[in-house]
Short mmCIF file of C-alpha atoms and ligand atoms in Angstrom, two decimals:
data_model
loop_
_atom_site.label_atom_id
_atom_site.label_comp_id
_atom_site.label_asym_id
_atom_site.label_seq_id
_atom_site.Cartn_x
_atom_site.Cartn_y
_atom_site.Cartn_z
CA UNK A 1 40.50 11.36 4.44
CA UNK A 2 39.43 8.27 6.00
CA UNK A 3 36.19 6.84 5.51
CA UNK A 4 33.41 8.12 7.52
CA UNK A 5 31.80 5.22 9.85
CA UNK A 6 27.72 4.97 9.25
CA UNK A 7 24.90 3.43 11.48
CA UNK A 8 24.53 -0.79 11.28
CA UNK A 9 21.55 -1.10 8.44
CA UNK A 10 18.24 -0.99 9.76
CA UNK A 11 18.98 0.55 12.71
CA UNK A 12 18.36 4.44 13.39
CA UNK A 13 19.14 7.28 14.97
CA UNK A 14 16.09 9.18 16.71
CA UNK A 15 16.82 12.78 16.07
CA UNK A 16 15.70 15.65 17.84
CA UNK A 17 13.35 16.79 15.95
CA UNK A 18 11.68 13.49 16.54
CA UNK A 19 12.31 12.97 20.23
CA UNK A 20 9.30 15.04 20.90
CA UNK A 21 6.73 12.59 19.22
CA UNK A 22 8.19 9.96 21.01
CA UNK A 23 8.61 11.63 24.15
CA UNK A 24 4.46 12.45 23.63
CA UNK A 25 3.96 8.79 22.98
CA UNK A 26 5.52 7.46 26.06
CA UNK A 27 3.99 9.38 28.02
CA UNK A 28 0.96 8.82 27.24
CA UNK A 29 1.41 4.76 27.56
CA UNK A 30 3.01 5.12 30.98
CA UNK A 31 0.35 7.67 32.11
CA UNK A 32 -2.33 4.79 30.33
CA UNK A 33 0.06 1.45 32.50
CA UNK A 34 -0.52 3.44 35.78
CA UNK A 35 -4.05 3.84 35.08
CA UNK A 36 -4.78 0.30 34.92
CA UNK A 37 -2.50 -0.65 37.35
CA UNK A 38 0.37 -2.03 35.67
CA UNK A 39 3.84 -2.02 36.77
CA UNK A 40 7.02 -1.69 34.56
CA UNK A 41 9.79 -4.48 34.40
CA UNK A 42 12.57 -3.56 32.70
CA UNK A 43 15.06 -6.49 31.88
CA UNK A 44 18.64 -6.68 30.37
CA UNK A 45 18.98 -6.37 26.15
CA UNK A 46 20.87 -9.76 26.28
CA UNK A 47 19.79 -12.88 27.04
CA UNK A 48 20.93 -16.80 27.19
CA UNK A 49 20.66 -17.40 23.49
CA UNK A 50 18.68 -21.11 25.14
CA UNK A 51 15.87 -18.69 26.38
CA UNK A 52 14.39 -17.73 22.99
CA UNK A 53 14.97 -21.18 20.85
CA UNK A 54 12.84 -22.35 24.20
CA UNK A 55 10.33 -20.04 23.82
CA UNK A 56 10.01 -19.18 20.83
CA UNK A 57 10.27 -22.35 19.23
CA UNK A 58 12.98 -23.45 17.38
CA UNK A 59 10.99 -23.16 13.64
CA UNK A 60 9.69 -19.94 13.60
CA UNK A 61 11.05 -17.12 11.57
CA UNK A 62 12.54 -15.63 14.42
CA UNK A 63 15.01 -18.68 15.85
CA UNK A 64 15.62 -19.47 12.68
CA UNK A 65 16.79 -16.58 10.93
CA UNK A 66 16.32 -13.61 12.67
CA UNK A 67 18.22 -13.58 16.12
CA UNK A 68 21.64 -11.38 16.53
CA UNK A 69 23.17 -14.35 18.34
CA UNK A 70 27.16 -14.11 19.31
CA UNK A 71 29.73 -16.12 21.71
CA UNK A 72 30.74 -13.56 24.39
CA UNK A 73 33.89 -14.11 25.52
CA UNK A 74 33.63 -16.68 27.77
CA UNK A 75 31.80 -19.05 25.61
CA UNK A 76 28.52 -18.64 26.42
CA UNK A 77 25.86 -18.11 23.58
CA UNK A 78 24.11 -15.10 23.43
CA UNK A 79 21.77 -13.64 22.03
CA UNK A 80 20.42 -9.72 21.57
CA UNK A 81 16.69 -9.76 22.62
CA UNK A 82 14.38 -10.34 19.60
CA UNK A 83 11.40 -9.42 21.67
CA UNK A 84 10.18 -8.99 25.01
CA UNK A 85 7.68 -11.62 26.08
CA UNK A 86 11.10 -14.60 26.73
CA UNK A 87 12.78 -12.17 28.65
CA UNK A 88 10.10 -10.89 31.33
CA UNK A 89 8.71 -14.32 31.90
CA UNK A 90 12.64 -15.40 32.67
CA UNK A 91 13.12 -12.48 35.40
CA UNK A 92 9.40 -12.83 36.60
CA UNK A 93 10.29 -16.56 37.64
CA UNK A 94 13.84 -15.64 38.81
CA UNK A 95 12.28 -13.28 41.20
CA UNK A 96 9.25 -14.95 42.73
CA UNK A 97 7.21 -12.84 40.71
CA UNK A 98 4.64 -15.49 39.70
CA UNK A 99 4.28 -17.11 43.07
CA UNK A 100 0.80 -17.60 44.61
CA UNK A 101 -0.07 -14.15 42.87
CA UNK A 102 -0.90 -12.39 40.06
CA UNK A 103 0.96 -9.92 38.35
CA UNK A 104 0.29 -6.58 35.53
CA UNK A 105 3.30 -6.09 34.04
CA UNK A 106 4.59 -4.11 31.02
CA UNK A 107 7.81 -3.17 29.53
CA UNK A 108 9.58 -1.10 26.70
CA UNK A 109 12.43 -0.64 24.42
CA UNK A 110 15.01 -1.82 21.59
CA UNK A 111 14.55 -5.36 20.43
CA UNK A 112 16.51 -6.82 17.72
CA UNK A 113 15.79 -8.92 14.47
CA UNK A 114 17.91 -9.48 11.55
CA UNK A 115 15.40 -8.54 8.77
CA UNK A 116 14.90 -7.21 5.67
CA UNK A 117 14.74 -3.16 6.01
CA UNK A 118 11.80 -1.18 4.69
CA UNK A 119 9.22 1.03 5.74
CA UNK A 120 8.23 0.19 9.12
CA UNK A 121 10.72 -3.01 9.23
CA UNK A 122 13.80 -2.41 10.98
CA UNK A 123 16.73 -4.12 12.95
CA UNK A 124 16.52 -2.55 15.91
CA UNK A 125 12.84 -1.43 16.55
CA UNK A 126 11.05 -0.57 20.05
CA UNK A 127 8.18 -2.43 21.83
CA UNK A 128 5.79 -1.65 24.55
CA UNK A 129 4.39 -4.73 25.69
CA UNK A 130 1.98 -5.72 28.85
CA UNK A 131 2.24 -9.36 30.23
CA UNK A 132 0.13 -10.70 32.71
CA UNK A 133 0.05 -13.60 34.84
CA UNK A 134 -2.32 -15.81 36.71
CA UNK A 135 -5.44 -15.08 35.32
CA UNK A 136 -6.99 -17.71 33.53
CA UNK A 137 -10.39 -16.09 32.41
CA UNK A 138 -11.86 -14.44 29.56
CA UNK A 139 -11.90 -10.92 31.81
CA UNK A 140 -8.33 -10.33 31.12
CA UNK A 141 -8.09 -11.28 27.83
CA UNK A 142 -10.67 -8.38 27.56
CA UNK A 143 -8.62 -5.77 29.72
CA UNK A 144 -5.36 -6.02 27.57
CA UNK A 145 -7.63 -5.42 24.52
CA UNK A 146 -9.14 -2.72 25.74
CA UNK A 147 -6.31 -0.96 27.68
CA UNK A 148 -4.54 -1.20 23.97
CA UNK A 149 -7.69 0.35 22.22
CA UNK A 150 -8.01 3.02 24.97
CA UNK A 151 -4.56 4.41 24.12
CA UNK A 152 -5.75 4.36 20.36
CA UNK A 153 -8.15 6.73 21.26
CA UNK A 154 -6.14 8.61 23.45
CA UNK A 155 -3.69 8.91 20.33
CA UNK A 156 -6.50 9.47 17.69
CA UNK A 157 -5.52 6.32 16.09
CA UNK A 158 -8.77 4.41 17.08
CA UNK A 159 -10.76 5.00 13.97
CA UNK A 160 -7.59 4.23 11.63
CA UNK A 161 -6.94 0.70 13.41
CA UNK A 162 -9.16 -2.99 12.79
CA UNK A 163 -8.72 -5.26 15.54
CA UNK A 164 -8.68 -8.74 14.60
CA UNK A 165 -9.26 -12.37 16.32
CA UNK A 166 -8.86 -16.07 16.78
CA UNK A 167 -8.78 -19.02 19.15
CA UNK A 168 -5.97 -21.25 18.86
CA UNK A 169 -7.86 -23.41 21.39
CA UNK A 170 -5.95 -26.03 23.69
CA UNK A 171 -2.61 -27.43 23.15
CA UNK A 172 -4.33 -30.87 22.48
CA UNK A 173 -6.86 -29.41 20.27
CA UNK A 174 -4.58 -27.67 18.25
CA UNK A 175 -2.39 -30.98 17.51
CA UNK A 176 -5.42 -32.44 16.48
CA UNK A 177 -6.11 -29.64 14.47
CA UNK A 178 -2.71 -29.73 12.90
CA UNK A 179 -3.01 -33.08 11.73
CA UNK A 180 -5.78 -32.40 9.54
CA UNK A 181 -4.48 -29.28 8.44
CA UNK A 182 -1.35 -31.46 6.98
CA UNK A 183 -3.53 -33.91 5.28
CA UNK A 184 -5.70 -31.16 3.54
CA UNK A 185 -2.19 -29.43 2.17
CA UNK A 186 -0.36 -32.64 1.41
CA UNK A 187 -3.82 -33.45 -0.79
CA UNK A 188 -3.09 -29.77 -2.27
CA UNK A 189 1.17 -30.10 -2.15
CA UNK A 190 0.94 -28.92 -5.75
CA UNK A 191 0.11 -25.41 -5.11
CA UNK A 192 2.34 -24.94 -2.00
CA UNK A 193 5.64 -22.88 -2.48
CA UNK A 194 8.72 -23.38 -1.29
CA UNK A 195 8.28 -22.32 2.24
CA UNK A 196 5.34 -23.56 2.72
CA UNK A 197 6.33 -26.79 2.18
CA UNK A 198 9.33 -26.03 4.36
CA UNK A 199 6.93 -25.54 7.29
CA UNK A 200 4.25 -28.19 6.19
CA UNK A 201 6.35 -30.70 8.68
CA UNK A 202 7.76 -27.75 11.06
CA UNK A 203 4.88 -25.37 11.47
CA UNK A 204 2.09 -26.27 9.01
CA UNK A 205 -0.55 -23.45 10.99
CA UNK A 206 2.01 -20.83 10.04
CA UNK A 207 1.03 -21.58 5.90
CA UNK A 208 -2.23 -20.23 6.86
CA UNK A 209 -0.30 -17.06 7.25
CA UNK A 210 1.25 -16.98 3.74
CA UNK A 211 0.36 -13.52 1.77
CA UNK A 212 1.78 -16.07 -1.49
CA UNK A 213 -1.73 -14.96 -4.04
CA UNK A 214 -1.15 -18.08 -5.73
CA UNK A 215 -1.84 -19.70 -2.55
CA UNK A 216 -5.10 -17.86 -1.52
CA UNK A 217 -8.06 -20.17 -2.98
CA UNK A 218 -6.51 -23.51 -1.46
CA UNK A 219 -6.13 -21.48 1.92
CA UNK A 220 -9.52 -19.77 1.56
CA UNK A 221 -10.58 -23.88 1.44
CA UNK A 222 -8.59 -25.31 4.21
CA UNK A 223 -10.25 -26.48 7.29
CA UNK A 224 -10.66 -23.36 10.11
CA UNK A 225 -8.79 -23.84 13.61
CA UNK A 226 -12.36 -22.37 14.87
CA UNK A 227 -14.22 -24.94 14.06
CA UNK A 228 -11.67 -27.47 16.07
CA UNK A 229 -11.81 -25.67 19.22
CA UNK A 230 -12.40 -27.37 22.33
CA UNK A 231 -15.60 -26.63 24.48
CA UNK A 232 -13.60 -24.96 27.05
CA UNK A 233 -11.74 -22.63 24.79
CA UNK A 234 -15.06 -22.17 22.82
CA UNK A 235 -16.20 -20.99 25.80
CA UNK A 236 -13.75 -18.94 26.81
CA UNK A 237 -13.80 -17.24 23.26
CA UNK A 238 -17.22 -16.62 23.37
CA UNK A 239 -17.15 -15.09 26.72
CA UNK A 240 -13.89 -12.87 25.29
CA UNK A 241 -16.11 -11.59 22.30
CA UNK A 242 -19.58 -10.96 24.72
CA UNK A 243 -17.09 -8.83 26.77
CA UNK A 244 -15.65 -6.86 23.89
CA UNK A 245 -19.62 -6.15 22.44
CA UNK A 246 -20.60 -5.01 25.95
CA UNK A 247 -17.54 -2.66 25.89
CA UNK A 248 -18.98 -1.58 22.16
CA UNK A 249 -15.37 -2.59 20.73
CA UNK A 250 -15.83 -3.99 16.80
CA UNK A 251 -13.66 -6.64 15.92
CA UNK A 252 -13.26 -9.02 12.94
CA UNK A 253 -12.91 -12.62 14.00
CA UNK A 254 -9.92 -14.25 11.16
CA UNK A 255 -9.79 -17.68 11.26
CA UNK A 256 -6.35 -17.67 9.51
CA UNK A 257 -4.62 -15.42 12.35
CA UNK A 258 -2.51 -18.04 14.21
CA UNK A 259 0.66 -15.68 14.94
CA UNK A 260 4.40 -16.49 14.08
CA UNK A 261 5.34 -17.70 17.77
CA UNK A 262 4.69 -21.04 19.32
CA UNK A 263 3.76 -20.39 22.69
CA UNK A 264 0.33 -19.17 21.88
CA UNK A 265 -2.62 -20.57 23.20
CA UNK A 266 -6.79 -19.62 22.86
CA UNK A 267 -7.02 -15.89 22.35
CA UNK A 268 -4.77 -14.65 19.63
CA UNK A 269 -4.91 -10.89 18.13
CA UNK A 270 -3.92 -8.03 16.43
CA UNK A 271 -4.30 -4.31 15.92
CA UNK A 272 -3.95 -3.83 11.86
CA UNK A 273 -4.09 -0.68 9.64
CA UNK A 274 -4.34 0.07 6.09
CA UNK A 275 -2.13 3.21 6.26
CA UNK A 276 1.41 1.59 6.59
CA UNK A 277 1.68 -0.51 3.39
CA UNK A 278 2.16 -4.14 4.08
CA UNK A 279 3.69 -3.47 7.24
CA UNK A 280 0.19 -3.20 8.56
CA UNK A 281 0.14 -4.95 12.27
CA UNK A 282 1.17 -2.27 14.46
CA UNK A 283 -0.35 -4.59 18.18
CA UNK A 284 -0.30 -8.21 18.68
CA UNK A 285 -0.70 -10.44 21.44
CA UNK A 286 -2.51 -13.32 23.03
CA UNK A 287 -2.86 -15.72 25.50
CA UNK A 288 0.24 -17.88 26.12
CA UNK A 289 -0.71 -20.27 28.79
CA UNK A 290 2.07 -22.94 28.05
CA UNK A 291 5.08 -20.75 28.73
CA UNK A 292 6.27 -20.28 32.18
CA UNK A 293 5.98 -23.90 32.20
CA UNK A 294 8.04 -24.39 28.94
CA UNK A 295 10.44 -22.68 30.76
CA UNK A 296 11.11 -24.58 33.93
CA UNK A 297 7.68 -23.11 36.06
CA UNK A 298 4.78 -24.26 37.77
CA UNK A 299 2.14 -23.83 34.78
CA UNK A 300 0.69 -20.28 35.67
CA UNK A 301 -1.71 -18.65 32.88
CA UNK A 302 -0.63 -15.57 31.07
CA UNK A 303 -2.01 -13.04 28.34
CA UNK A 304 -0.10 -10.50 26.93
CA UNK A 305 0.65 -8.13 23.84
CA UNK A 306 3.68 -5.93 22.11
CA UNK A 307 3.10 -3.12 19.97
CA UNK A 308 5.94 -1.84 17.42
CA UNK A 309 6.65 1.69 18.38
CA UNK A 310 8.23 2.53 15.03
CA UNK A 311 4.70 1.94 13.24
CA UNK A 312 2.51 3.61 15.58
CA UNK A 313 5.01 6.90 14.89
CA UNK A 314 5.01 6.34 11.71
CA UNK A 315 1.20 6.46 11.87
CA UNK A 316 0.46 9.47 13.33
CA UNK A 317 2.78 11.13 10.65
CA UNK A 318 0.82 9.45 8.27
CA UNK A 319 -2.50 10.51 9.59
CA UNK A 320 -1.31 14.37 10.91
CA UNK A 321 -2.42 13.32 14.46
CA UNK A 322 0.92 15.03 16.07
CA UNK A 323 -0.33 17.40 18.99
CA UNK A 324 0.93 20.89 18.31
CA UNK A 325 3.04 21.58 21.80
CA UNK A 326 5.19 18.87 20.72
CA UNK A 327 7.54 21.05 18.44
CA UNK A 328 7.63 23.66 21.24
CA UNK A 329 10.68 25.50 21.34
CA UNK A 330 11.54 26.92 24.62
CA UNK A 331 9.73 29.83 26.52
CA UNK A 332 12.18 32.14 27.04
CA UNK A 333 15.93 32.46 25.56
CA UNK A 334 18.21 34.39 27.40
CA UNK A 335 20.79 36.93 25.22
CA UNK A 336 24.13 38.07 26.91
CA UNK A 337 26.88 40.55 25.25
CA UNK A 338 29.59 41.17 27.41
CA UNK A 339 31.49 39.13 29.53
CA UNK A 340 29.63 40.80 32.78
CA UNK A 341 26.55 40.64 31.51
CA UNK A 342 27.50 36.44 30.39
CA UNK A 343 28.16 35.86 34.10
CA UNK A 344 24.70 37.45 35.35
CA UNK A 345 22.83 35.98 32.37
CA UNK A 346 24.19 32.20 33.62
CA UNK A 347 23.13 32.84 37.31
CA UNK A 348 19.99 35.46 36.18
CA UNK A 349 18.83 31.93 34.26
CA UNK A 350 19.48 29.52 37.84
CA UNK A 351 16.72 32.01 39.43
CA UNK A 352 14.05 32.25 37.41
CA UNK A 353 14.13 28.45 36.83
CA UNK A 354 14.57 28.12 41.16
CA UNK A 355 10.87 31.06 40.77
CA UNK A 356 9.32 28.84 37.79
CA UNK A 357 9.44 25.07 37.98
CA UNK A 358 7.43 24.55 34.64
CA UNK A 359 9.73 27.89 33.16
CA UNK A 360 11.84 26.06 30.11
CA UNK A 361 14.64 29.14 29.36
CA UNK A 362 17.85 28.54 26.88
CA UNK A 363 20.99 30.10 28.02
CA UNK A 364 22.85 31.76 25.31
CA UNK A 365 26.52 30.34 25.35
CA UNK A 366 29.38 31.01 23.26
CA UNK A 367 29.23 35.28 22.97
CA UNK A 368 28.81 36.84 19.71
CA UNK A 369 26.62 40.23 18.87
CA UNK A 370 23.18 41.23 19.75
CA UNK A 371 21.75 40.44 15.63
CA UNK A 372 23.45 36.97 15.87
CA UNK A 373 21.89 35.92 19.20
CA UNK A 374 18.90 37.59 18.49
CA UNK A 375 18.59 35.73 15.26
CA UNK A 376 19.17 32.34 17.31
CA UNK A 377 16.74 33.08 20.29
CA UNK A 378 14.06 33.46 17.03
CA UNK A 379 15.40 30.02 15.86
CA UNK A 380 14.72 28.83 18.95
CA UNK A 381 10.99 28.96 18.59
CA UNK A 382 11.17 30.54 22.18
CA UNK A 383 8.16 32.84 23.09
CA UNK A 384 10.38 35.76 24.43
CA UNK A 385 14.31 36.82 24.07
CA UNK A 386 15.30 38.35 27.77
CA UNK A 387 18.33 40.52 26.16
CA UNK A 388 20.72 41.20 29.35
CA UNK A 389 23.53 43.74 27.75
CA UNK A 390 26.09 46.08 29.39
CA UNK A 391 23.18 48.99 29.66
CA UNK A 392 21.58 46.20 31.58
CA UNK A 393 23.89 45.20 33.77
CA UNK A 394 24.64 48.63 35.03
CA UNK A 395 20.92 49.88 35.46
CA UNK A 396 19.44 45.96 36.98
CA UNK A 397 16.85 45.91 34.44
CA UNK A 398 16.23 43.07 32.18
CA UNK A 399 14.73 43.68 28.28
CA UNK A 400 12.16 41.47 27.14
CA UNK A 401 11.38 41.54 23.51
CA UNK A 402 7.96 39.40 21.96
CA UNK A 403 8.94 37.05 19.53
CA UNK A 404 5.65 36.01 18.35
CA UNK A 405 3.62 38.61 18.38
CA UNK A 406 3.25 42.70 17.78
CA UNK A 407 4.32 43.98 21.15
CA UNK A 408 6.36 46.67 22.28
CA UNK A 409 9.88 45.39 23.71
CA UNK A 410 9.69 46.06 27.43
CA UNK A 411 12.54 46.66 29.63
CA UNK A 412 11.61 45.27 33.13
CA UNK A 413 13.23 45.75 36.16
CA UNK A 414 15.13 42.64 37.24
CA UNK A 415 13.17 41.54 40.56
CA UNK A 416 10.03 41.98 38.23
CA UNK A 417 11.54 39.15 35.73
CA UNK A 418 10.03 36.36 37.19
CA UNK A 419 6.52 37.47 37.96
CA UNK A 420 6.31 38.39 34.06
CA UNK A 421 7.84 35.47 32.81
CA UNK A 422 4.99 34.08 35.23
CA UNK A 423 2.01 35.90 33.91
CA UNK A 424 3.53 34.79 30.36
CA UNK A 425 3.14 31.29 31.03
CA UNK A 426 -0.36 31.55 32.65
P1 LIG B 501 5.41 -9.00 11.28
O1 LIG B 501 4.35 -9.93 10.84
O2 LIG B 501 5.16 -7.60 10.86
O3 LIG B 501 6.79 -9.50 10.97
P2 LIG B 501 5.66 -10.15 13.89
O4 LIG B 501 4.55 -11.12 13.97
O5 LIG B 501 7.02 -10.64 13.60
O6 LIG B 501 5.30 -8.97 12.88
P3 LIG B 501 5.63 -9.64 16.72
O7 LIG B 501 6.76 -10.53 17.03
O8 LIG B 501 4.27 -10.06 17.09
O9 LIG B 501 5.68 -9.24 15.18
O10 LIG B 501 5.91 -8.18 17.34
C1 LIG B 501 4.87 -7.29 17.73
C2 LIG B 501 4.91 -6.01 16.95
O11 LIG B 501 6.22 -5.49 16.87
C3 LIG B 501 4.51 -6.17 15.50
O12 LIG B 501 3.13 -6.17 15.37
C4 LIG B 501 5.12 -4.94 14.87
O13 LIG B 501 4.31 -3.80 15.10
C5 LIG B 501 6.39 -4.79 15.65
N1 LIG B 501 7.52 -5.35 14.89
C6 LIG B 501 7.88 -6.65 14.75
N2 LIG B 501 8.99 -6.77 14.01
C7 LIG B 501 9.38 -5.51 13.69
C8 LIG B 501 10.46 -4.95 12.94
N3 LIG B 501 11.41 -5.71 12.41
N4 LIG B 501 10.53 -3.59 12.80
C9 LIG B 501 9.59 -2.79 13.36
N5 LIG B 501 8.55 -3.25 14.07
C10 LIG B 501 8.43 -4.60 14.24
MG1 LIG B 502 8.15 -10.81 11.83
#
């Protein structure tokens, strides 16, 4: 026998039994989007590879190591989207989107990142994300933030999440910034490991990020981006964090967030828990004013976030927060014996879902005897079995036998089908 072909590492299969959660899950962010009136984009899975080395920036963990990047056939570089922000700012300029107007967008799906599998680290994960554009001020800094923590409480995940902030002020402040930064680590080179003094020339803010223990008194010690903000993105901070108290969100300002990407500007955040293990961010985001310039545009502001879809499941099966009517099997299944009574059952099944809209009903296919289908319709998890037999074709009746609770099996005539299945529902 040949040998059997298995999934690429890291990436997974969503099985049925856990379509439902996600199914739940989406819903609820595209019922939340609508609410606040933001529109989906939805762009292609492959990009230029030039897009995200642009974006991104060409030292961060991503670019340099991370990317599923190929040569299609042509020639052309390419590259399989490592996230989402690159890719909707490229079709929002391609289309006019960000001309003379503001935009709510948000997106999801698979994104791609050659990493290290574990627990809530994967190869192919899903985002939702929300970009917006065009709005410079502090007020929608505050409505991503608190369109993300509404759908924690929508999802009972509100009291299990911290949400955590920064400034990384102006473009100009944060050079000057980084210059000090270096000299305080290049007095303290001796305790800096290897990748840290990798990015002490590259990306010396992204040391501040280290989880190395060794490292933690000489970063507890190093000189705080928030202290080297600029009065307007003081400002704009402190109007950020007035809004959040009046909206009676808690947050915990950390000077050492600074986020892996580049384009970052001012506001930078994230939604952590201590459920997951060390894979503990499950939302980040933050202000990226820089971008649709770095990318050919008129400078327009933007604010945005992602959240990893993976770790938010993986939370509520961690904290038992999956709603109950997610498992639901169907309501009714429908048994047939006999080759007549298989052709009524098929069309018998078209009406009642023409009489009931909301009516889910599972067709039994593929013959068999009344203990085997009956055993299957239980399997199901559906409410009732409607058992359509050869009795049952000759007299038009219909039985209807209670799966789930201590009821007499009924046998119903078959115009009255509907209005019981009806009354069942109710
Ligand atoms: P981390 O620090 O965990 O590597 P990140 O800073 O690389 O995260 P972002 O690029 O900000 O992550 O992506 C936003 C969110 O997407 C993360 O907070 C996380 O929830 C999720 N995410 C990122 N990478 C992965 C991955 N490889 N597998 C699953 N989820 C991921
Ligand atoms: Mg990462």
């Amino acid at each position: 026998m040949s040998k059997k072909i298995q999934a690429i590492r890291g990436m997974n299969d969503l099985l049925p039994e856990q379509s439902p959660l996600w199914q739940y899950f989406e819903h609820q962010v595209e019922a939340l989007m609508q609410r606040y009136g933001y529109r989906e984009i939805r762009t292609p899975i492959l990009e230029q590879t030039a897009l995200f080395a642009r974006s991104i920036g060409e030292v961060t963990d991503i670019v340099e190591k991370e990317m599923y990047t190929f040569e299609d056939r042509n020639g052309d570089s390419l590259t399989l989207r490592p996230e989402g922000t690159a890719a909707c700012v490229r079709a929002a300029m391609e289309h006019g989107l960000l001309h003379n107007q503001t935009q709510r967008l948000w997106y999801q799906g698979p994104m791609f990142r050659h990493e290290r599998p574990q627990k809530g680290r994967y190869r192919q994960f899903h985002q939702v994300g929300v970009e917006t554009f065009g709005m410079e001020g502090p007020d929608i800094d505050a409505e991503v933030i608190l369109l993300s923590a509404r759908l924690w409480k929508q999802l009972g995940l509100y009291e299990h999440v911290t949400l955590e902030l920064n400034s990384l002020g102006s473009l100009e402040a944060r050079q000057a910034y980084r210059d000090t930064l270096v000299a305080y680590f290049e007095q303290h080179r001796d305790v800096l490991d290897e990748d840290s003094l990798r990015r002490l020339s590259s990306n010396p803010l992204r040391i501040l990020d280290s989880k190395n223990a060794d490292m933690a008194e000489m970063l507890a010690g190093a000189p705080q981006l928030l202290d080297h903000l600029d009065a307007e993105s003081r400002e704009h901070f402190e109007q950020l964090t007035s809004r959040l108290d009046a909206a009676g969100i808690a947050y915990r300002i950390n000077p050492r967030l600074v986020r892996g990407l580049d384009y970052y500007s001012r506001t930078v955040f994230e939604w952590t828990t201590t459920a997951l293990g060390s894979q503990g961010t499950v939302c980040a985001g933050g202000r990226y004013d820089g971008l649709v310039e770095q990318l050919g545009g008129k400078p327009i502001p933007a604010v945005g976030f992602a959240m990893g879809v993976e770790r938010l499941i993986l939370l509520l099966e961690t904290l038992d927060l999956i709603p109950e009517d997610s498992q639901r099997g169907p309501d009714a299944y429908l048994l047939a014996m006999g080759e007549r009574a298989e052709r009524e059952a098929l069309l018998l099944g078209e009406t009642l879902r023409d009489a009931l809209p909301t009516l889910s009903l599972q067709l039994h296919c593929g013959g068999g005897g009344f203990k085997s289908q009956i055993k299957k319709a239980d399997r199901s998890g559906a409410r009732v079995a409607l058992i359509l037999g050869e009795d049952e074709v000759d007299q038009g009746t219909v039985g209807v036998k209670f799966l789930r609770e201590e009821r007499e099996q009924e046998t119903l005539a078959r115009n009255d089908i509907s209005k019981a299945l009806a009354d069942l529902l109710a």
